[in-house]
Coordinates of N, CA and C and ligand atoms in Angstrom, one line a residue:
X1 N 102.6 228.7 38.1 CA 102.2 227.8 37.1 C 102.0 226.4 37.6
X2 N 100.9 225.8 37.2 CA 100.6 224.4 37.7 C 101.3 223.4 36.8
X3 N 101.2 222.1 37.3 CA 101.8 221.1 36.4 C 100.8 220.8 35.3
X4 N 101.3 220.3 34.1 CA 100.4 220.0 33.0 C 99.6 218.8 33.4
X5 N 98.4 218.7 32.7 CA 97.6 217.5 32.8 C 98.4 216.3 32.3
X6 N 98.3 215.2 33.0 CA 99.1 214.0 32.6 C 98.6 213.4 31.3
X7 N 99.4 212.8 30.6 CA 99.1 212.0 29.4 C 99.6 210.6 29.5
X8 N 98.7 209.7 29.4 CA 99.1 208.3 29.3 C 98.8 207.8 27.9
X9 N 99.9 207.5 27.2 CA 99.9 207.1 25.8 C 100.3 205.7 25.6
X10 N 99.6 205.0 24.7 CA 100.0 203.6 24.3 C 100.6 203.6 22.9
X11 N 101.7 203.0 22.8 CA 102.4 202.8 21.5 C 102.2 201.3 21.2
X12 N 101.4 201.0 20.2 CA 101.1 199.6 19.9 C 102.2 199.0 19.0
X13 N 103.1 199.9 18.5 CA 104.2 199.4 17.6 C 103.6 198.6 16.4
X14 N 104.2 197.5 16.0 CA 103.7 196.8 14.8 C 102.8 195.7 15.3
X15 N 101.7 196.1 16.1 CA 100.8 195.1 16.6 C 99.4 195.7 16.4
X16 N 98.4 194.9 16.1 CA 97.1 195.4 16.0 C 96.5 195.2 14.6
X17 N 95.3 194.5 14.5 CA 94.6 194.3 13.3 C 93.2 194.9 13.4
X18 N 92.5 194.8 12.3 CA 91.2 195.4 12.4 C 90.3 195.0 13.6
X19 N 90.5 193.8 14.0 CA 89.8 193.3 15.2 C 90.1 194.0 16.5
X20 N 91.3 194.7 16.5 CA 91.7 195.4 17.7 C 90.8 196.6 18.1
X21 N 89.9 196.9 17.1 CA 88.9 198.0 17.4 C 88.2 197.6 18.7
X22 N 87.9 196.3 18.9 CA 87.2 195.9 20.1 C 88.0 196.3 21.4
X23 N 89.3 196.2 21.3 CA 90.1 196.5 22.5 C 90.0 198.0 22.9
X24 N 90.0 198.8 21.8 CA 89.8 200.2 22.0 C 88.4 200.5 22.6
X25 N 87.4 199.8 22.1 CA 86.0 200.0 22.6 C 85.9 199.6 24.0
X26 N 86.7 198.5 24.4 CA 86.7 198.1 25.8 C 87.3 199.1 26.7
X27 N 88.4 199.7 26.2 CA 89.1 200.7 27.0 C 88.1 202.0 27.1
X28 N 87.4 202.3 26.0 CA 86.5 203.4 26.1 C 85.4 203.2 27.1
X29 N 84.9 202.0 27.2 CA 83.8 201.8 28.2 C 84.4 201.7 29.6
X30 N 85.6 201.2 29.8 CA 86.2 201.3 31.1 C 86.4 202.7 31.5
X31 N 86.8 203.6 30.6 CA 87.0 205.0 31.0 C 85.7 205.7 31.2
X32 N 84.7 205.3 30.4 CA 83.4 206.0 30.7 C 82.8 205.5 32.0
X33 N 83.0 204.3 32.3 CA 82.4 203.8 33.6 C 83.2 204.3 34.8
X34 N 84.6 204.2 34.7 CA 85.4 204.4 35.9 C 86.2 205.8 35.9
X35 N 86.1 206.4 34.8 CA 86.8 207.7 34.7 C 88.3 207.6 34.3
X36 N 88.8 208.8 34.0 CA 90.3 208.9 33.7 C 90.7 210.3 34.1
X37 N 91.6 210.4 35.0 CA 92.0 211.7 35.4 C 93.3 212.2 34.7
X38 N 93.4 211.8 33.4 CA 94.5 212.1 32.6 C 94.0 212.1 31.2
X39 N 94.8 212.6 30.3 CA 94.5 212.4 28.8 C 95.0 211.0 28.4
X40 N 94.2 210.4 27.6 CA 94.6 209.0 27.1 C 94.7 209.0 25.6
X41 N 95.8 208.4 25.2 CA 96.1 208.4 23.7 C 96.5 207.0 23.4
X42 N 96.1 206.5 22.2 CA 96.6 205.2 21.7 C 97.2 205.6 20.3
X43 N 98.4 205.1 20.1 CA 99.0 205.2 18.7 C 99.1 203.8 18.2
X44 N 98.0 203.4 17.4 CA 98.0 202.1 16.8 C 98.8 202.1 15.5
X45 N 99.0 201.0 14.8 CA 99.6 201.0 13.5 C 98.7 201.9 12.6
X46 N 99.4 202.5 11.6 CA 98.7 203.5 10.7 C 97.5 202.8 10.0
X47 N 97.7 201.5 9.7 CA 96.6 200.8 8.9 C 95.3 200.8 9.6
X48 N 95.2 201.0 10.9 CA 93.8 201.0 11.5 C 93.4 202.3 12.1
X49 N 94.2 203.3 12.0 CA 93.9 204.6 12.6 C 92.5 205.0 12.1
X50 N 92.2 204.9 10.8 CA 91.0 205.3 10.3 C 89.7 204.6 10.7
X51 N 90.0 203.4 11.3 CA 88.8 202.6 11.8 C 88.4 202.9 13.2
X52 N 89.2 203.7 13.9 CA 89.0 203.9 15.3 C 88.5 205.3 15.6
X53 N 87.4 205.4 16.4 CA 86.9 206.7 16.8 C 87.5 207.0 18.2
X54 N 87.7 208.3 18.4 CA 88.5 208.7 19.6 C 87.6 209.1 20.8
X55 N 86.5 208.5 21.0 CA 85.6 208.9 22.1 C 86.3 208.6 23.5
X56 N 86.8 209.6 24.2 CA 87.5 209.4 25.5 C 88.9 208.9 25.3
X57 N 89.3 208.5 24.1 CA 90.7 208.1 23.8 C 91.1 208.8 22.5
X58 N 92.2 209.6 22.6 CA 92.7 210.2 21.4 C 93.4 209.1 20.6
X59 N 93.3 209.2 19.3 CA 94.1 208.3 18.4 C 95.2 209.1 17.8
X60 N 96.4 208.5 17.9 CA 97.6 209.2 17.3 C 98.4 208.2 16.4
X61 N 99.5 208.7 15.9 CA 100.3 207.9 15.0 C 101.7 207.7 15.6
X62 N 102.4 206.7 15.0 CA 103.8 206.4 15.6 C 104.9 207.1 14.8
X63 N 104.6 207.7 13.7 CA 105.6 208.3 12.9 C 105.0 209.1 11.8
X64 N 105.7 210.0 11.2 CA 105.2 210.7 9.9 C 106.5 211.0 9.1
X65 N 106.2 211.3 7.8 CA 107.3 211.7 6.9 C 107.5 213.2 7.2
X66 N 108.7 213.6 6.7 CA 109.0 215.1 6.9 C 108.4 215.9 5.8
X67 N 107.9 215.3 4.7 CA 107.3 216.1 3.7 C 105.7 215.9 3.8
X68 N 105.1 216.8 3.1 CA 103.6 216.7 3.2 C 103.0 215.8 2.2
X69 N 103.7 215.6 1.0 CA 103.2 214.7 0.0 C 104.4 214.5 -1.0
X70 N 104.2 213.6 -1.9 CA 105.3 213.4 -2.9 C 105.7 212.0 -3.1
X71 N 106.8 211.8 -3.8 CA 107.3 210.5 -4.2 C 108.1 209.8 -3.1
X72 N 107.4 209.3 -2.1 CA 108.0 208.7 -0.9 C 107.2 207.4 -0.6
X73 N 107.5 206.3 -1.4 CA 106.7 205.1 -1.4 C 106.7 204.5 0.0
X74 N 105.5 204.2 0.5 CA 105.3 203.6 1.8 C 105.2 204.5 2.9
X75 N 105.5 205.8 2.7 CA 105.5 206.7 3.8 C 104.1 207.4 4.0
X76 N 103.9 208.0 5.2 CA 102.7 208.6 5.6 C 103.0 210.0 6.1
X77 N 102.2 211.0 5.6 CA 102.5 212.4 6.0 C 101.7 212.8 7.1
X78 N 102.1 213.9 7.8 CA 101.4 214.5 8.9 C 100.0 215.0 8.4
X79 N 100.0 215.5 7.1 CA 98.7 215.9 6.6 C 97.7 214.8 6.5
X80 N 98.2 213.6 6.1 CA 97.3 212.4 6.0 C 96.8 212.0 7.4
X81 N 97.7 212.2 8.4 CA 97.3 211.8 9.8 C 96.3 212.8 10.3
X82 N 96.5 214.1 10.0 CA 95.5 215.1 10.4 C 94.2 214.8 9.7
X83 N 94.2 214.4 8.5 CA 93.0 214.1 7.7 C 92.2 213.0 8.4
X84 N 92.9 212.1 9.1 CA 92.3 210.9 9.8 C 91.8 211.4 11.2
X85 N 92.1 212.6 11.6 CA 91.6 213.0 12.9 C 92.7 212.9 14.0
X86 N 93.9 212.6 13.6 CA 95.0 212.5 14.7 C 95.3 213.9 15.2
X87 N 95.6 214.0 16.5 CA 96.1 215.2 17.0 C 97.6 215.1 17.5
X88 N 98.0 213.8 17.6 CA 99.4 213.6 18.1 C 100.1 212.6 17.1
X89 N 101.4 212.8 17.0 CA 102.2 211.8 16.3 C 103.6 211.7 17.0
X90 N 104.0 210.5 17.2 CA 105.3 210.2 17.8 C 106.4 210.4 16.8
X91 N 107.5 211.0 17.2 CA 108.6 211.1 16.3 C 109.9 210.7 17.0
X92 N 110.8 210.0 16.3 CA 112.1 209.7 16.9 C 112.1 208.6 18.0
X93 N 111.1 207.8 17.9 CA 111.1 206.6 18.8 C 112.5 205.9 18.6
X94 N 113.0 205.3 19.6 CA 114.3 204.6 19.5 C 114.3 203.5 18.5
X95 N 113.1 202.9 18.3 CA 113.1 201.8 17.2 C 113.1 202.4 15.8
X96 N 112.6 203.6 15.7 CA 112.8 204.4 14.4 C 114.2 204.8 14.2
X97 N 114.8 205.3 15.3 CA 116.2 205.8 15.3 C 117.1 204.7 14.9
X98 N 116.9 203.5 15.5 CA 117.8 202.3 15.2 C 117.4 201.6 13.9
X99 N 116.1 201.3 13.7 CA 115.7 200.5 12.6 C 115.9 201.3 11.3
X100 N 115.7 202.6 11.3 CA 115.6 203.4 10.1 C 116.7 204.5 10.1
X101 N 117.6 204.4 11.0 CA 118.7 205.3 11.0 C 118.3 206.8 11.2
X102 N 117.3 207.1 11.9 CA 116.8 208.4 12.0 C 117.7 209.3 13.0
X103 N 118.2 210.3 12.4 CA 119.1 211.2 13.2 C 118.2 212.3 13.9
X104 N 118.9 213.1 14.8 CA 118.2 214.2 15.4 C 117.6 215.1 14.4
X105 N 118.4 215.4 13.3 CA 117.9 216.3 12.3 C 116.7 215.8 11.6
X106 N 116.7 214.5 11.3 CA 115.5 213.9 10.7 C 114.3 214.0 11.6
X107 N 114.5 213.7 12.9 CA 113.4 213.7 13.9 C 112.9 215.1 14.0
X108 N 113.8 216.1 14.0 CA 113.3 217.5 14.0 C 112.5 217.9 12.8
X109 N 112.9 217.4 11.6 CA 112.1 217.7 10.4 C 110.8 217.1 10.4
X110 N 110.7 215.9 11.0 CA 109.4 215.2 11.2 C 108.5 216.0 12.2
X111 N 109.1 216.5 13.2 CA 108.4 217.2 14.2 C 107.9 218.5 13.6
X112 N 108.7 219.2 12.8 CA 108.3 220.4 12.1 C 107.0 220.1 11.2
X113 N 107.1 219.0 10.5 CA 106.0 218.6 9.6 C 104.7 218.4 10.4
X114 N 104.9 217.7 11.5 CA 103.7 217.5 12.4 C 103.1 218.8 12.9
X115 N 104.0 219.6 13.4 CA 103.5 220.8 14.1 C 102.9 221.8 13.1
X116 N 103.5 221.8 11.9 CA 102.9 222.7 10.8 C 101.5 222.2 10.4
X117 N 101.2 221.0 10.7 CA 99.8 220.5 10.4 C 98.9 220.6 11.6
X118 N 99.4 221.2 12.7 CA 98.6 221.4 13.9 C 98.6 220.2 14.8
X119 N 99.5 219.2 14.5 CA 99.6 218.0 15.4 C 100.6 218.3 16.5
X120 N 100.4 217.7 17.7 CA 101.5 217.7 18.7 C 102.5 216.6 18.4
X121 N 103.8 217.0 18.5 CA 104.8 216.0 18.2 C 105.2 215.4 19.6
X122 N 105.2 214.1 19.7 CA 105.8 213.4 20.9 C 107.2 213.0 20.5
X123 N 108.1 213.8 21.0 CA 109.5 213.7 20.6 C 110.2 212.7 21.6
X124 N 110.7 211.6 21.1 CA 111.2 210.5 22.0 C 112.7 210.6 22.0
X125 N 113.2 210.5 23.2 CA 114.7 210.5 23.5 C 115.0 209.4 24.5
X126 N 116.3 209.1 24.6 CA 116.7 208.1 25.5 C 118.0 207.4 25.2
X127 N 118.8 207.1 26.2 CA 120.1 206.5 26.0 C 120.1 205.0 25.8
X128 N 121.1 204.5 25.1 CA 121.2 203.0 25.0 C 121.9 202.5 26.3
X129 N 121.9 201.1 26.3 CA 122.6 200.5 27.4 C 124.1 200.9 27.5
X130 N 124.7 200.9 26.4 CA 126.2 201.2 26.4 C 126.4 202.6 26.8
X131 N 125.6 203.5 26.3 CA 125.7 204.9 26.7 C 125.5 205.1 28.2
X132 N 124.6 204.4 28.7 CA 124.3 204.4 30.2 C 125.5 203.9 31.0
X133 N 126.0 202.8 30.5 CA 127.2 202.2 31.2 C 128.4 203.1 31.2
X134 N 128.5 203.9 30.1 CA 129.6 204.9 30.0 C 129.3 206.2 30.7
X135 N 128.2 206.3 31.3 CA 127.9 207.5 32.1 C 127.5 208.7 31.2
X136 N 127.0 208.3 30.0 CA 126.7 209.4 29.0 C 125.2 209.8 28.9
X137 N 124.4 209.2 29.8 CA 122.9 209.4 29.7 C 122.6 210.9 29.5
X138 N 123.1 211.7 30.4 CA 122.6 213.1 30.4 C 123.1 213.8 29.2
X139 N 124.3 213.5 28.7 CA 124.8 214.1 27.5 C 124.0 213.7 26.3
X140 N 123.7 212.4 26.2 CA 122.9 211.9 25.1 C 121.5 212.5 25.0
X141 N 120.9 212.5 26.2 CA 119.5 213.1 26.2 C 119.5 214.6 25.9
X142 N 120.5 215.3 26.4 CA 120.6 216.7 26.2 C 120.8 217.0 24.7
X143 N 121.7 216.2 24.0 CA 121.9 216.4 22.6 C 120.6 216.1 21.8
X144 N 119.9 215.0 22.2 CA 118.7 214.7 21.5 C 117.6 215.8 21.6
X145 N 117.5 216.3 22.8 CA 116.5 217.3 23.1 C 116.9 218.6 22.3
X146 N 118.1 219.0 22.4 CA 118.5 220.2 21.7 C 118.4 220.0 20.2
X147 N 118.7 218.8 19.7 CA 118.8 218.6 18.2 C 117.4 218.2 17.6
X148 N 116.4 217.8 18.4 CA 115.2 217.3 17.9 C 114.0 218.3 18.0
X149 N 114.1 219.2 18.9 CA 112.9 220.1 19.0 C 113.0 221.3 18.0
X150 N 112.0 221.4 17.2 CA 112.0 222.5 16.2 C 112.1 223.9 16.8
X151 N 112.7 224.8 16.0 CA 112.9 226.2 16.5 C 111.5 226.8 16.7
X152 N 110.5 226.5 15.9 CA 109.2 227.1 16.0 C 108.2 226.4 16.9
X153 N 108.7 225.3 17.6 CA 107.8 224.6 18.5 C 107.3 225.5 19.6
X154 N 106.1 225.2 20.0 CA 105.5 225.9 21.1 C 105.1 224.8 22.2
X155 N 104.8 225.3 23.4 CA 104.5 224.4 24.5 C 103.3 223.4 24.1
X156 N 102.3 224.0 23.4 CA 101.1 223.3 23.2 C 101.3 222.1 22.2
X157 N 102.3 222.2 21.3 CA 102.4 221.2 20.3 C 103.7 220.3 20.6
X158 N 104.2 220.4 21.8 CA 105.4 219.6 22.1 C 105.2 218.7 23.3
X159 N 105.5 217.5 23.2 CA 105.5 216.5 24.3 C 106.9 215.8 24.2
X160 N 107.5 215.6 25.3 CA 108.8 214.8 25.3 C 108.5 213.5 25.9
X161 N 109.1 212.4 25.4 CA 109.0 211.1 26.0 C 110.5 210.6 26.3
X162 N 110.8 210.4 27.5 CA 112.1 209.9 27.9 C 111.9 208.4 28.0
X163 N 112.6 207.6 27.1 CA 112.5 206.2 27.1 C 114.0 205.6 27.0
X164 N 114.5 205.2 28.1 CA 115.8 204.6 28.1 C 115.7 203.3 27.2
X165 N 116.6 203.2 26.2 CA 116.4 202.1 25.3 C 116.5 200.7 26.0
X166 N 117.4 200.7 27.0 CA 117.6 199.4 27.7 C 116.4 199.0 28.6
X167 N 115.5 199.9 28.7 CA 114.3 199.6 29.6 C 113.1 199.2 28.7
X168 N 113.2 199.4 27.4 CA 112.1 199.1 26.5 C 111.9 197.6 26.3
X169 N 110.8 197.1 26.7 CA 110.4 195.7 26.4 C 111.3 194.7 27.2
X170 N 112.0 195.2 28.2 CA 112.9 194.3 28.9 C 112.4 193.9 30.3
X171 N 111.4 194.7 30.8 CA 111.0 194.5 32.2 C 111.9 195.2 33.2
X172 N 113.0 195.8 32.7 CA 113.9 196.6 33.6 C 113.5 198.1 33.6
X173 N 113.5 198.7 34.7 CA 113.2 200.2 34.7 C 114.4 200.9 35.5
X174 N 114.6 202.1 35.2 CA 115.5 202.9 36.1 C 114.9 203.1 37.5
X175 N 115.7 203.4 38.4 CA 115.2 203.8 39.8 C 114.4 205.1 39.7
X176 N 113.6 205.3 40.6 CA 112.9 206.6 40.7 C 113.9 207.8 40.7
X177 N 115.0 207.6 41.4 CA 116.0 208.7 41.4 C 116.6 208.9 40.1
X178 N 116.9 207.9 39.4 CA 117.4 208.0 38.0 C 116.5 208.7 37.1
X179 N 115.2 208.3 37.2 CA 114.2 209.0 36.3 C 114.1 210.5 36.7
X180 N 114.1 210.7 38.0 CA 114.0 212.1 38.5 C 115.1 213.0 37.9
X181 N 116.3 212.4 37.9 CA 117.5 213.2 37.5 C 117.4 213.5 36.0
X182 N 117.0 212.5 35.2 CA 116.9 212.8 33.7 C 115.8 213.8 33.4
X183 N 114.6 213.6 34.1 CA 113.5 214.4 33.8 C 113.8 215.9 34.3
X184 N 114.5 216.0 35.3 CA 114.9 217.4 35.8 C 115.8 218.1 34.7
X185 N 116.7 217.3 34.2 CA 117.6 217.9 33.1 C 116.7 218.3 31.9
X186 N 115.8 217.4 31.6 CA 114.9 217.7 30.4 C 114.1 219.0 30.8
X187 N 113.5 219.0 32.0 CA 112.7 220.2 32.4 C 113.5 221.5 32.3
X188 N 114.8 221.4 32.7 CA 115.6 222.6 32.7 C 115.9 223.0 31.3
X189 N 116.1 222.1 30.4 CA 116.3 222.4 29.0 C 115.0 223.0 28.4
X190 N 113.9 222.5 28.8 CA 112.6 223.1 28.3 C 112.4 224.5 28.8
X191 N 112.8 224.8 30.1 CA 112.7 226.1 30.6 C 113.7 227.1 29.9
X192 N 114.9 226.6 29.6 CA 115.8 227.4 28.8 C 115.2 227.8 27.5
X193 N 114.5 226.8 26.9 CA 114.0 226.9 25.6 C 112.7 227.8 25.6
X194 N 111.7 227.5 26.5 CA 110.4 228.1 26.4 C 110.2 229.1 27.6
X195 N 111.2 229.4 28.4 CA 110.9 230.2 29.5 C 110.1 229.5 30.6
X196 N 109.4 230.3 31.4 CA 108.5 229.8 32.4 C 107.5 228.7 31.9
X197 N 107.1 229.0 30.7 CA 106.1 228.0 30.1 C 106.6 226.6 29.9
X198 N 107.9 226.5 30.0 CA 108.5 225.2 29.8 C 108.1 224.2 30.9
X199 N 107.5 224.8 32.0 CA 107.0 223.9 33.0 C 105.8 223.1 32.6
X200 N 105.1 223.7 31.5 CA 103.8 223.1 31.1 C 104.0 222.0 30.0
X201 N 105.2 221.8 29.5 CA 105.5 220.8 28.5 C 105.4 219.4 29.2
X202 N 104.7 218.5 28.7 CA 104.6 217.2 29.3 C 105.8 216.4 29.0
X203 N 106.4 215.8 30.0 CA 107.5 214.9 29.9 C 107.0 213.5 30.3
X204 N 106.9 212.6 29.4 CA 106.5 211.2 29.7 C 107.7 210.3 29.9
X205 N 107.4 209.4 30.8 CA 108.4 208.3 31.0 C 108.0 207.1 30.2
X206 N 108.8 206.4 29.5 CA 108.5 205.1 28.9 C 109.6 204.1 29.0
X207 N 109.2 202.8 29.0 CA 110.1 201.7 29.2 C 109.6 200.8 30.3
X208 N 109.0 199.7 29.9 CA 108.5 198.7 30.8 C 107.6 199.2 31.9
X209 N 106.7 200.2 31.5 CA 105.7 200.7 32.5 C 104.6 199.7 32.5
X210 N 104.1 199.3 33.7 CA 103.0 198.5 33.8 C 102.2 198.9 35.1
X211 N 101.0 198.3 35.2 CA 100.2 198.8 36.4 C 100.9 198.7 37.7
X212 N 101.8 197.6 37.9 CA 102.4 197.4 39.2 C 103.5 198.4 39.5
X213 N 104.1 199.1 38.4 CA 105.2 200.0 38.7 C 104.8 201.5 38.4
X214 N 103.6 201.6 37.8 CA 103.2 202.9 37.3 C 103.1 204.0 38.4
X215 N 102.6 203.5 39.6 CA 102.4 204.5 40.7 C 103.7 205.1 41.1
X216 N 104.7 204.3 41.2 CA 106.0 204.8 41.7 C 106.6 205.7 40.6
X217 N 106.5 205.2 39.3 CA 107.2 206.0 38.3 C 106.4 207.3 38.0
X218 N 105.1 207.3 38.1 CA 104.3 208.5 37.7 C 104.3 209.5 38.9
X219 N 104.8 209.1 40.1 CA 104.9 210.0 41.2 C 106.2 210.8 41.2
X220 N 107.1 210.4 40.3 CA 108.4 211.1 40.3 C 108.2 212.6 39.8
X221 N 108.9 213.5 40.4 CA 108.8 214.9 40.0 C 109.2 215.1 38.5
X222 N 108.4 215.8 37.8 CA 108.6 216.1 36.4 C 108.2 214.9 35.5
X223 N 107.6 213.9 36.0 CA 107.0 212.9 35.2 C 105.5 213.2 35.0
X224 N 105.1 213.5 33.7 CA 103.8 214.0 33.5 C 103.0 213.0 32.7
X225 N 103.3 211.7 32.9 CA 102.6 210.7 32.2 C 103.5 209.6 31.7
X226 N 102.9 208.7 30.9 CA 103.7 207.5 30.5 C 103.5 207.2 29.0
X227 N 104.6 206.7 28.4 CA 104.5 206.1 27.0 C 104.7 204.6 27.2
X228 N 103.6 203.9 26.8 CA 103.5 202.5 27.2 C 103.5 201.6 26.0
X229 N 104.3 200.6 25.9 CA 104.3 199.6 24.8 C 103.5 198.4 25.1
X230 N 104.1 197.3 25.5 CA 103.4 196.1 25.7 C 102.2 196.2 26.6
X231 N 102.2 196.9 27.6 CA 101.1 197.0 28.6 C 99.9 197.9 28.1
X232 N 100.1 198.4 26.8 CA 99.0 199.2 26.3 C 98.1 198.3 25.3
X233 N 98.5 197.1 25.1 CA 97.8 196.3 24.1 C 96.5 195.7 24.6
X234 N 96.4 195.5 25.9 CA 95.1 195.0 26.4 C 94.5 196.1 27.3
X235 N 93.2 196.3 27.1 CA 92.5 197.4 27.7 C 92.7 197.3 29.3
X236 N 92.6 196.1 29.8 CA 92.7 196.0 31.3 C 94.0 196.4 31.8
X237 N 95.1 196.0 31.1 CA 96.4 196.4 31.5 C 96.6 197.9 31.4
X238 N 96.2 198.4 30.3 CA 96.4 199.8 30.1 C 95.6 200.7 31.1
X239 N 94.3 200.2 31.3 CA 93.5 201.0 32.3 C 94.2 201.0 33.6
X240 N 94.8 199.9 34.0 CA 95.5 199.8 35.3 C 96.6 200.9 35.4
X241 N 97.2 201.3 34.3 CA 98.1 202.4 34.4 C 97.4 203.8 34.4
X242 N 96.4 203.9 33.6 CA 95.5 205.1 33.6 C 95.0 205.4 35.0
X243 N 94.6 204.3 35.7 CA 94.0 204.5 37.0 C 95.0 205.0 38.1
X244 N 96.2 205.0 37.8 CA 97.2 205.6 38.7 C 96.9 207.0 39.0
X245 N 96.2 207.7 38.0 CA 95.9 209.1 38.1 C 94.6 209.3 38.8
X246 N 93.9 208.3 39.3 CA 92.6 208.6 39.9 C 92.8 209.2 41.3
Ligands
LIG301 P1 107.4 198.8 26.6 O1 106.4 199.5 27.5 O2 106.9 197.5 26.0 O3 108.7 198.6 27.4 O4 107.7 199.8 25.4 C1 108.0 201.1 25.7 C2 108.0 201.9 24.4 O5 108.9 201.7 23.6 C3 106.9 202.8 24.2 O6 107.1 203.6 23.1

């Protein structure tokens, strides 16, 4: 079995207005001129998903509700995202887990909702600073993986993003050896879960990825792409990470 095609995904978080369409168009022209040897995804705020066309760049979402419709003021369902042309949705980002108290069970329910609508769920995991200091990284990540992947998930609709919470937006990154260790544990869990096909599930690394460190991080065994926050907001910065795969 070969390695999966890499995915470089941008998570815009709560950034981006209607004018950000121009930034996506800039990225699309950079990709059409210079190429991209990986899949490229942007997850903008839900308010502008419908304005963006995905030529050369997939458009995805940052979260979805666990139900398809109903009395859930302010929430957005996977069906609505599918209706807008999304093929991916992130679930269980650490900011959702901490800001909104999302448990592994809730993350799993959201992933089920996404996968039932034909979307791929990007299931995010990662340890906090305190957990890392206590030597709990592998236990925390293992529990998150086991608790968040739906029973009916298949390789095609599952992406894992390992994002150590302490590396998000801080400019700090784990060493390549640390990333390799965690990604190997995740890969083994995926192989336990999916058999040999578990090799084909993409495991993204996220947390302070930028053009200057992308090559080192993306070269680590079992790193099949990146989930990028701050450095995905500007087309030039983001393309610098995409170009790692040229
Ligand atoms: P930064 O790349 O800004 O550290 O954010 C990472 C992240 O949370 C992506 O989901």
